[in-house]
Amino acid sequence: MAHRIALIGGDGIGPEVTTEAVKVVRAAGVNIDTTDFDLGGQRYLRDGEILSDSVLNELRNFDAILLGAVGTPEVPPGVIERGLLLKMRFELDLFVNQRPFIGTAPGHATPHDFICIRENTEGPYVGEGGVLRKGTAHEVATQGSVNTRMGVERCIRYAFELASQRERKHVTLVHKTNVLTFAGDLWQRAFNDVAAEFPQVETAYNHVDAACIYFVQDPHRYDVIVTDNLFGDILTDLGGAVSGGIGLASSANLNPARTGPSMFEPVHGSAPDIVGTGKANPTAAILSAALMLDFLGESAAADRIRTACATNPTGSTVDIGNAIAALVAGK
Ligand code: ATP
């Protein structure tokens, strides 16, 4: 049976890179049935649609969502992010944001291989807060961070389950427990309690500022990292920078309970500066499609795609897609 994939090419280079990702998945011999959804900044500018509840309900019927990039300079920041990306994360309960980091950091001789698990539905991203006396000298803005025991624990448990299947079996909690004492205490206790269920998994703790140094100086210390939504957002961009750059960074927004589709997307944005030039590297989108195949139980094809991507073909967007497709097809 074909896997039913909702395809949101989106804006800018998004459709260019998802076209190559779909090409590679098909070349790997995986049977997918794709349906295009016209969503993103351009669609919003045309008729005001961002993500209506009826479209969201349509998306629920798919096995997975593959997204290119959304956002366009004409739309104010936050509109598409909150109305489309965050809405999908919250409504489809995509509570794990998983990003693999494989690469050789500048100044290092050997490659590192670690995974970051970012909590994806809580923290400062829930939009708790408000403004008072806006635009005056007495303006007040508050932005809360929500951390529930359920939300934190399920994310940490996912990280431990993942680590227990890996060779090193090691999980590092990254937080700022010395300053964010209320949330940090909840995270640390939940982490300790889940760790007790996985005696075979080793653990460590880093403050987020120290983790930034280690990402650059000593990335080999990491196997699986688990962290809060905002720390994870920032830390994973740094992870991408020390692992081959934006053209290679892939991500999965997972609903591990499988009560709906999970969503897979490259980390990069719509890159309006290079749209239509053929300069967009589709590898991040192709690697995101490989994460999708892992989640759909097609790991052998996903591994073949990763091996082909590791050859780092050069050329235009289509050249790179064709080269990777030919390698996975064994041509
Ligand atoms: P957004 O707000 O959507 O994240 P942005 O412009 O801040 O947009 P990106 O779209 O990720 O961020 O672009 C940042 C830079 O990286 C741009 O110069 C862009 O051309 C480059 N870039 C992004 N993705 C790719 C890619 N796949 N291949 C090559 N260059 C890329």
Tab-separated table of C-alpha atoms and ligand atoms in Angstrom:
chain	number	residue	atom	x	y	z
A	1	MET	CA	0.000	0.000	0.000
A	2	ALA	CA	1.201	3.487	-0.832
A	3	HIS	CA	2.086	5.840	1.998
A	4	ARG	CA	-0.187	8.887	1.743
A	5	ILE	CA	1.933	12.029	1.927
A	6	ALA	CA	0.626	15.594	2.240
A	7	LEU	CA	3.071	17.824	0.386
A	8	ILE	CA	3.389	21.461	1.439
A	9	GLY	CA	6.035	22.917	-0.875
A	10	GLY	CA	5.368	26.373	0.532
A	11	ASP	CA	7.267	29.484	-0.469
A	12	GLY	CA	10.548	30.428	-2.125
A	13	ILE	CA	12.859	27.466	-2.581
A	14	GLY	CA	10.412	25.185	-0.689
A	15	PRO	CA	8.737	23.693	-3.803
A	16	GLU	CA	12.131	23.371	-5.556
A	17	VAL	CA	13.615	21.236	-2.771
A	18	THR	CA	10.504	19.121	-2.051
A	19	THR	CA	10.288	18.201	-5.755
A	20	GLU	CA	13.780	16.706	-5.470
A	21	ALA	CA	12.931	14.972	-2.170
A	22	VAL	CA	9.891	13.268	-3.721
A	23	LYS	CA	11.981	12.273	-6.744
A	24	VAL	CA	14.572	10.610	-4.480
A	25	VAL	CA	11.971	8.785	-2.349
A	26	ARG	CA	10.412	7.336	-5.519
A	27	ALA	CA	13.862	6.413	-6.872
A	28	ALA	CA	14.447	4.492	-3.621
A	29	GLY	CA	11.487	2.318	-4.590
A	30	VAL	CA	9.123	3.535	-1.875
A	31	ASN	CA	5.501	3.717	-2.940
A	32	ILE	CA	4.102	7.144	-2.031
A	33	ASP	CA	0.913	8.854	-3.027
A	34	THR	CA	1.348	12.644	-2.714
A	35	THR	CA	-1.298	15.354	-2.450
A	36	ASP	CA	-0.243	18.991	-2.835
A	37	PHE	CA	-1.437	21.598	-0.359
A	38	ASP	CA	-1.048	25.217	-1.432
A	39	LEU	CA	-0.151	26.838	1.901
A	40	GLY	CA	2.342	29.449	3.060
A	41	GLY	CA	3.026	33.164	2.715
A	42	GLN	CA	2.094	33.477	-0.984
A	43	ARG	CA	-1.234	31.739	-0.423
A	44	TYR	CA	-1.919	34.012	2.562
A	45	LEU	CA	-1.221	37.093	0.455
A	46	ARG	CA	-3.571	35.830	-2.238
A	47	ASP	CA	-6.681	34.994	-0.224
A	48	GLY	CA	-5.918	35.215	3.503
A	49	GLU	CA	-5.849	31.437	4.088
A	50	ILE	CA	-3.141	30.293	6.499
A	51	LEU	CA	-4.401	26.962	7.875
A	52	SER	CA	-8.147	26.673	8.372
A	53	ASP	CA	-9.588	23.983	10.616
A	54	SER	CA	-11.031	22.181	7.586
A	55	VAL	CA	-7.616	21.972	5.883
A	56	LEU	CA	-6.083	20.884	9.184
A	57	ASN	CA	-8.678	18.106	9.396
A	58	GLU	CA	-7.821	17.021	5.850
A	59	LEU	CA	-4.145	16.819	6.862
A	60	ARG	CA	-5.070	14.481	9.733
A	61	ASN	CA	-5.940	11.780	7.186
A	62	PHE	CA	-2.392	11.497	5.818
A	63	ASP	CA	0.426	9.203	6.968
A	64	ALA	CA	2.931	12.081	6.994
A	65	ILE	CA	3.424	15.691	5.930
A	66	LEU	CA	6.504	16.766	3.956
A	67	LEU	CA	7.095	20.519	4.037
A	68	GLY	CA	9.600	22.621	2.064
A	69	ALA	CA	9.659	26.087	3.626
A	70	VAL	CA	7.064	28.728	4.402
A	71	GLY	CA	7.388	32.471	4.816
A	72	THR	CA	7.814	35.383	2.518
A	73	PRO	CA	9.295	38.848	3.154
A	74	GLU	CA	5.957	40.611	2.430
A	75	VAL	CA	4.242	38.909	5.387
A	76	PRO	CA	5.136	40.239	8.852
A	77	PRO	CA	7.192	37.851	11.003
A	78	GLY	CA	5.145	35.499	13.170
A	79	VAL	CA	1.989	35.341	11.033
A	80	ILE	CA	2.863	32.193	9.086
A	81	GLU	CA	5.075	30.741	11.831
A	82	ARG	CA	2.285	30.918	14.405
A	83	GLY	CA	-0.674	30.343	12.082
A	84	LEU	CA	0.780	27.407	10.137
A	85	LEU	CA	3.887	25.834	11.663
A	86	LEU	CA	3.018	26.260	15.335
A	87	LYS	CA	-0.644	25.454	14.698
A	88	MET	CA	0.365	22.144	13.103
A	89	ARG	CA	2.736	21.391	15.991
A	90	PHE	CA	0.096	22.097	18.635
A	91	GLU	CA	-2.992	20.688	16.906
A	92	LEU	CA	-1.331	17.533	15.587
A	93	ASP	CA	0.516	17.141	18.916
A	94	LEU	CA	3.943	16.980	17.275
A	95	PHE	CA	5.605	17.026	20.669
A	96	VAL	CA	9.076	15.853	19.629
A	97	ASN	CA	11.300	17.885	17.347
A	98	GLN	CA	14.126	15.556	16.318
A	99	ARG	CA	17.229	16.700	14.472
A	100	PRO	CA	20.201	14.495	13.648
A	101	PHE	CA	23.662	16.049	13.592
A	102	ILE	CA	26.247	14.128	11.641
A	103	GLY	CA	29.313	15.955	10.417
A	104	THR	CA	32.821	17.061	11.194
A	105	ALA	CA	32.941	20.304	13.144
A	106	PRO	CA	35.581	22.851	12.088
A	107	GLY	CA	38.896	22.040	13.762
A	108	HIS	CA	37.996	18.391	14.427
A	109	ALA	CA	39.508	15.352	12.746
A	110	THR	CA	36.680	12.852	13.196
A	111	PRO	CA	32.937	13.120	12.539
A	112	HIS	CA	30.368	13.406	15.328
A	113	ASP	CA	26.935	11.775	15.311
A	114	PHE	CA	24.309	12.950	17.780
A	115	ILE	CA	20.590	13.676	17.896
A	116	CYS	CA	18.800	16.587	19.511
A	117	ILE	CA	15.309	16.039	20.933
A	118	ARG	CA	13.565	19.364	21.455
A	119	GLU	CA	10.241	19.603	23.287
A	120	ASN	CA	7.970	21.040	20.599
A	121	THR	CA	4.615	22.026	22.137
A	122	GLU	CA	5.329	23.899	25.383
A	123	GLY	CA	7.857	26.314	26.897
A	124	PRO	CA	7.722	29.943	25.744
A	125	TYR	CA	6.097	28.918	22.445
A	126	VAL	CA	2.572	28.506	23.819
A	127	GLY	CA	1.995	32.261	23.514
A	128	GLU	CA	1.249	32.896	27.164
A	129	GLY	CA	1.547	36.570	28.087
A	130	GLY	CA	0.526	39.928	26.791
A	131	VAL	CA	1.235	43.628	26.554
A	132	LEU	CA	0.006	46.572	28.572
A	133	ARG	CA	0.177	50.255	27.690
A	134	LYS	CA	1.622	49.386	24.273
A	135	GLY	CA	3.669	52.111	22.618
A	136	THR	CA	3.966	54.215	25.759
A	137	ALA	CA	6.974	54.782	28.005
A	138	HIS	CA	5.246	52.525	30.557
A	139	GLU	CA	4.804	49.594	28.201
A	140	VAL	CA	4.919	46.125	29.792
A	141	ALA	CA	5.405	42.839	27.911
A	142	THR	CA	5.284	39.416	29.530
A	143	GLN	CA	5.970	36.066	27.866
A	144	GLY	CA	5.454	33.001	30.018
A	145	SER	CA	6.976	29.560	29.670
A	146	VAL	CA	4.656	26.605	30.211
A	147	ASN	CA	6.149	23.311	31.389
A	148	THR	CA	3.806	20.467	32.275
A	149	ARG	CA	4.934	17.259	33.935
A	150	MET	CA	3.129	15.282	31.199
A	151	GLY	CA	4.674	17.300	28.356
A	152	VAL	CA	8.191	17.247	29.743
A	153	GLU	CA	8.109	13.600	30.755
A	154	ARG	CA	6.829	12.232	27.432
A	155	CYS	CA	9.567	14.093	25.571
A	156	ILE	CA	12.266	12.867	27.957
A	157	ARG	CA	10.935	9.302	27.729
A	158	TYR	CA	11.145	9.470	23.928
A	159	ALA	CA	14.806	10.558	24.232
A	160	PHE	CA	15.607	7.626	26.513
A	161	GLU	CA	13.814	5.124	24.276
A	162	LEU	CA	15.794	6.443	21.314
A	163	ALA	CA	19.100	6.326	23.221
A	164	SER	CA	18.444	2.776	24.416
A	165	GLN	CA	18.384	1.680	20.735
A	166	ARG	CA	21.671	3.421	19.918
A	167	GLU	CA	25.163	2.094	20.414
A	168	ARG	CA	26.358	4.603	23.021
A	169	LYS	CA	23.151	4.736	25.066
A	170	HIS	CA	23.718	8.185	26.534
A	171	VAL	CA	21.314	11.077	27.168
A	172	THR	CA	22.260	14.636	28.140
A	173	LEU	CA	19.678	16.978	29.615
A	174	VAL	CA	20.319	20.583	28.530
A	175	HIS	CA	18.604	23.349	30.502
A	176	LYS	CA	19.399	26.345	32.692
A	177	THR	CA	18.402	24.866	36.047
A	178	ASN	CA	20.545	27.336	38.013
A	179	VAL	CA	18.523	30.359	36.843
A	180	LEU	CA	15.190	29.003	35.564
A	181	THR	CA	14.729	27.230	38.868
A	182	PHE	CA	10.997	26.405	38.655
A	183	ALA	CA	10.992	24.930	35.163
A	184	GLY	CA	14.507	23.547	35.616
A	185	ASP	CA	13.506	21.689	38.764
A	186	LEU	CA	10.543	20.074	36.977
A	187	TRP	CA	12.738	19.059	34.030
A	188	GLN	CA	15.488	17.677	36.278
A	189	ARG	CA	13.102	15.618	38.443
A	190	ALA	CA	11.256	14.232	35.416
A	191	PHE	CA	14.639	13.410	33.829
A	192	ASN	CA	15.842	11.601	36.981
A	193	ASP	CA	12.604	9.620	37.261
A	194	VAL	CA	12.644	8.492	33.615
A	195	ALA	CA	16.389	7.710	33.831
A	196	ALA	CA	15.620	5.258	36.663
A	197	GLU	CA	13.491	3.257	34.173
A	198	PHE	CA	16.476	2.967	31.791
A	199	PRO	CA	19.418	1.706	33.907
A	200	GLN	CA	21.303	0.762	30.716
A	201	VAL	CA	21.361	4.423	29.562
A	202	GLU	CA	24.054	6.769	30.914
A	203	THR	CA	23.104	10.353	31.685
A	204	ALA	CA	24.670	13.805	31.898
A	205	TYR	CA	23.511	17.380	32.435
A	206	ASN	CA	24.759	20.603	30.773
A	207	HIS	CA	23.647	24.175	31.210
A	208	VAL	CA	22.606	25.517	27.803
A	209	ASP	CA	25.418	28.084	27.696
A	210	ALA	CA	28.002	25.371	28.352
A	211	ALA	CA	26.355	23.197	25.677
A	212	CYS	CA	26.988	25.992	23.136
A	213	ILE	CA	30.716	25.748	23.882
A	214	TYR	CA	30.731	21.932	23.718
A	215	PHE	CA	28.839	21.913	20.405
A	216	VAL	CA	31.826	23.689	18.895
A	217	GLN	CA	34.742	22.377	20.970
A	218	ASP	CA	33.696	18.852	21.931
A	219	PRO	CA	30.616	17.637	20.017
A	220	HIS	CA	31.749	14.024	20.402
A	221	ARG	CA	30.566	14.022	24.006
A	222	TYR	CA	26.951	13.888	22.826
A	223	ASP	CA	24.764	10.969	21.785
A	224	VAL	CA	21.155	12.065	22.488
A	225	ILE	CA	20.307	15.511	23.884
A	226	VAL	CA	16.915	16.411	25.330
A	227	THR	CA	15.957	20.032	25.923
A	228	ASP	CA	13.216	22.632	26.168
A	229	ASN	CA	11.530	24.262	23.162
A	230	LEU	CA	13.446	27.562	23.093
A	231	PHE	CA	16.859	26.173	24.056
A	232	GLY	CA	16.375	23.485	21.417
A	233	ASP	CA	15.476	26.024	18.751
A	234	ILE	CA	18.695	27.962	19.279
A	235	LEU	CA	20.964	25.003	19.984
A	236	THR	CA	19.902	23.115	16.864
A	237	ASP	CA	20.821	26.029	14.612
A	238	LEU	CA	24.269	25.904	16.185
A	239	GLY	CA	24.256	22.126	15.679
A	240	GLY	CA	23.519	22.675	11.999
A	241	ALA	CA	26.349	25.170	11.694
A	242	VAL	CA	28.898	22.655	13.058
A	243	SER	CA	27.478	19.794	10.980
A	244	GLY	CA	27.803	20.895	7.385
A	245	GLY	CA	25.577	23.971	7.340
A	246	ILE	CA	22.024	24.939	6.473
A	247	GLY	CA	21.883	23.010	3.192
A	248	LEU	CA	22.185	19.697	5.090
A	249	ALA	CA	20.102	20.270	8.257
A	250	SER	CA	16.971	18.084	8.440
A	251	SER	CA	14.225	17.806	11.029
A	252	ALA	CA	11.251	15.723	12.090
A	253	ASN	CA	8.257	17.005	14.061
A	254	LEU	CA	6.932	13.803	15.547
A	255	ASN	CA	3.735	12.599	17.116
A	256	PRO	CA	5.244	9.407	18.546
A	257	ALA	CA	1.816	8.310	19.825
A	258	ARG	CA	0.797	8.226	16.125
A	259	THR	CA	-2.606	9.770	16.772
A	260	GLY	CA	-2.051	11.769	13.557
A	261	PRO	CA	0.551	12.453	10.884
A	262	SER	CA	4.061	13.610	11.745
A	263	MET	CA	5.677	16.457	9.809
A	264	PHE	CA	9.120	16.526	8.203
A	265	GLU	CA	10.931	19.654	6.994
A	266	PRO	CA	14.392	21.020	6.267
A	267	VAL	CA	15.598	23.485	8.894
A	268	HIS	CA	16.267	26.235	6.363
A	269	GLY	CA	13.755	28.878	5.368
A	270	SER	CA	12.353	29.941	2.019
A	271	ALA	CA	15.630	31.668	1.001
A	272	PRO	CA	14.010	34.344	-1.181
A	273	ASP	CA	17.480	35.554	-2.198
A	274	ILE	CA	18.172	32.415	-4.267
A	275	VAL	CA	14.704	31.313	-5.407
A	276	GLY	CA	14.636	30.283	-9.061
A	277	THR	CA	18.426	30.368	-9.431
A	278	GLY	CA	19.040	26.629	-9.017
A	279	LYS	CA	21.390	27.388	-6.114
A	280	ALA	CA	19.190	25.801	-3.413
A	281	ASN	CA	20.728	22.641	-2.031
A	282	PRO	CA	17.905	20.064	-1.802
A	283	THR	CA	19.907	17.750	0.491
A	284	ALA	CA	18.273	18.999	3.735
A	285	ALA	CA	14.828	18.317	2.256
A	286	ILE	CA	15.961	14.909	0.965
A	287	LEU	CA	17.388	14.011	4.405
A	288	SER	CA	14.090	15.160	5.975
A	289	ALA	CA	12.279	12.781	3.627
A	290	ALA	CA	14.650	10.041	4.865
A	291	LEU	CA	13.552	10.794	8.445
A	292	MET	CA	9.970	10.474	7.208
A	293	LEU	CA	10.745	7.059	5.747
A	294	ASP	CA	12.291	5.955	9.079
A	295	PHE	CA	9.035	6.902	10.787
A	296	LEU	CA	6.964	5.099	8.136
A	297	GLY	CA	8.922	1.873	8.664
A	298	GLU	CA	11.029	2.210	5.498
A	299	SER	CA	14.429	2.390	7.218
A	300	ALA	CA	16.325	0.431	4.571
A	301	ALA	CA	15.369	2.986	1.902
A	302	ALA	CA	16.106	5.820	4.347
A	303	ASP	CA	19.610	4.430	4.981
A	304	ARG	CA	20.268	4.188	1.239
A	305	ILE	CA	19.228	7.826	0.841
A	306	ARG	CA	21.523	8.939	3.682
A	307	THR	CA	24.440	7.038	2.163
A	308	ALA	CA	23.796	8.691	-1.202
A	309	CYS	CA	23.527	12.167	0.378
A	310	ALA	CA	26.868	11.624	2.140
A	311	THR	CA	28.587	11.683	-1.267
A	312	ASN	CA	27.692	15.410	-1.331
A	313	PRO	CA	27.041	15.818	-5.040
A	314	THR	CA	27.427	19.339	-6.396
A	315	GLY	CA	25.640	21.307	-9.101
A	316	SER	CA	22.208	22.889	-9.382
A	317	THR	CA	19.195	21.917	-7.261
A	318	VAL	CA	18.022	19.508	-9.967
A	319	ASP	CA	21.562	18.163	-10.598
A	320	ILE	CA	21.952	17.285	-6.918
A	321	GLY	CA	18.491	15.691	-6.786
A	322	ASN	CA	19.196	13.658	-9.933
A	323	ALA	CA	22.611	12.508	-8.657
A	324	ILE	CA	21.181	11.332	-5.327
A	325	ALA	CA	18.199	9.699	-7.064
A	326	ALA	CA	20.551	7.807	-9.410
A	327	LEU	CA	22.660	6.585	-6.482
A	328	VAL	CA	19.690	5.296	-4.458
A	329	ALA	CA	18.243	3.627	-7.541
A	330	GLY	CA	21.590	1.889	-8.026
A	331	LYS	CA	22.080	3.350	-11.496
B	1	ATP	P1	13.350	32.324	7.229
B	1	ATP	O1	12.879	33.498	8.007
B	1	ATP	O2	12.286	31.689	6.398
B	1	ATP	O3	14.134	31.336	8.049
B	1	ATP	P2	15.824	33.426	6.259
B	1	ATP	O4	16.176	34.139	4.987
B	1	ATP	O5	16.084	34.066	7.563
B	1	ATP	O6	14.335	32.937	6.125
B	1	ATP	P3	16.858	31.037	5.203
B	1	ATP	O7	15.763	31.062	4.225
B	1	ATP	O8	17.159	29.751	5.843
B	1	ATP	O9	16.611	32.068	6.342
B	1	ATP	O10	18.164	31.592	4.493
B	1	ATP	C1	19.343	31.976	5.168
B	1	ATP	C2	20.502	31.985	4.163
B	1	ATP	O11	20.857	30.637	3.846
B	1	ATP	C3	20.149	32.674	2.841
B	1	ATP	O12	21.266	33.381	2.365
B	1	ATP	C4	19.809	31.534	1.924
B	1	ATP	O13	20.085	31.785	0.567
B	1	ATP	C5	20.707	30.406	2.445
B	1	ATP	N1	20.048	29.100	2.264
B	1	ATP	C6	18.975	28.646	2.934
B	1	ATP	N2	18.624	27.421	2.533
B	1	ATP	C7	19.491	27.066	1.583
B	1	ATP	C8	19.664	25.897	0.761
B	1	ATP	N3	18.844	24.836	0.841
B	1	ATP	N4	20.686	25.886	-0.105
B	1	ATP	C9	21.522	26.920	-0.214
B	1	ATP	N5	21.419	28.050	0.525
B	1	ATP	C10	20.422	28.135	1.409
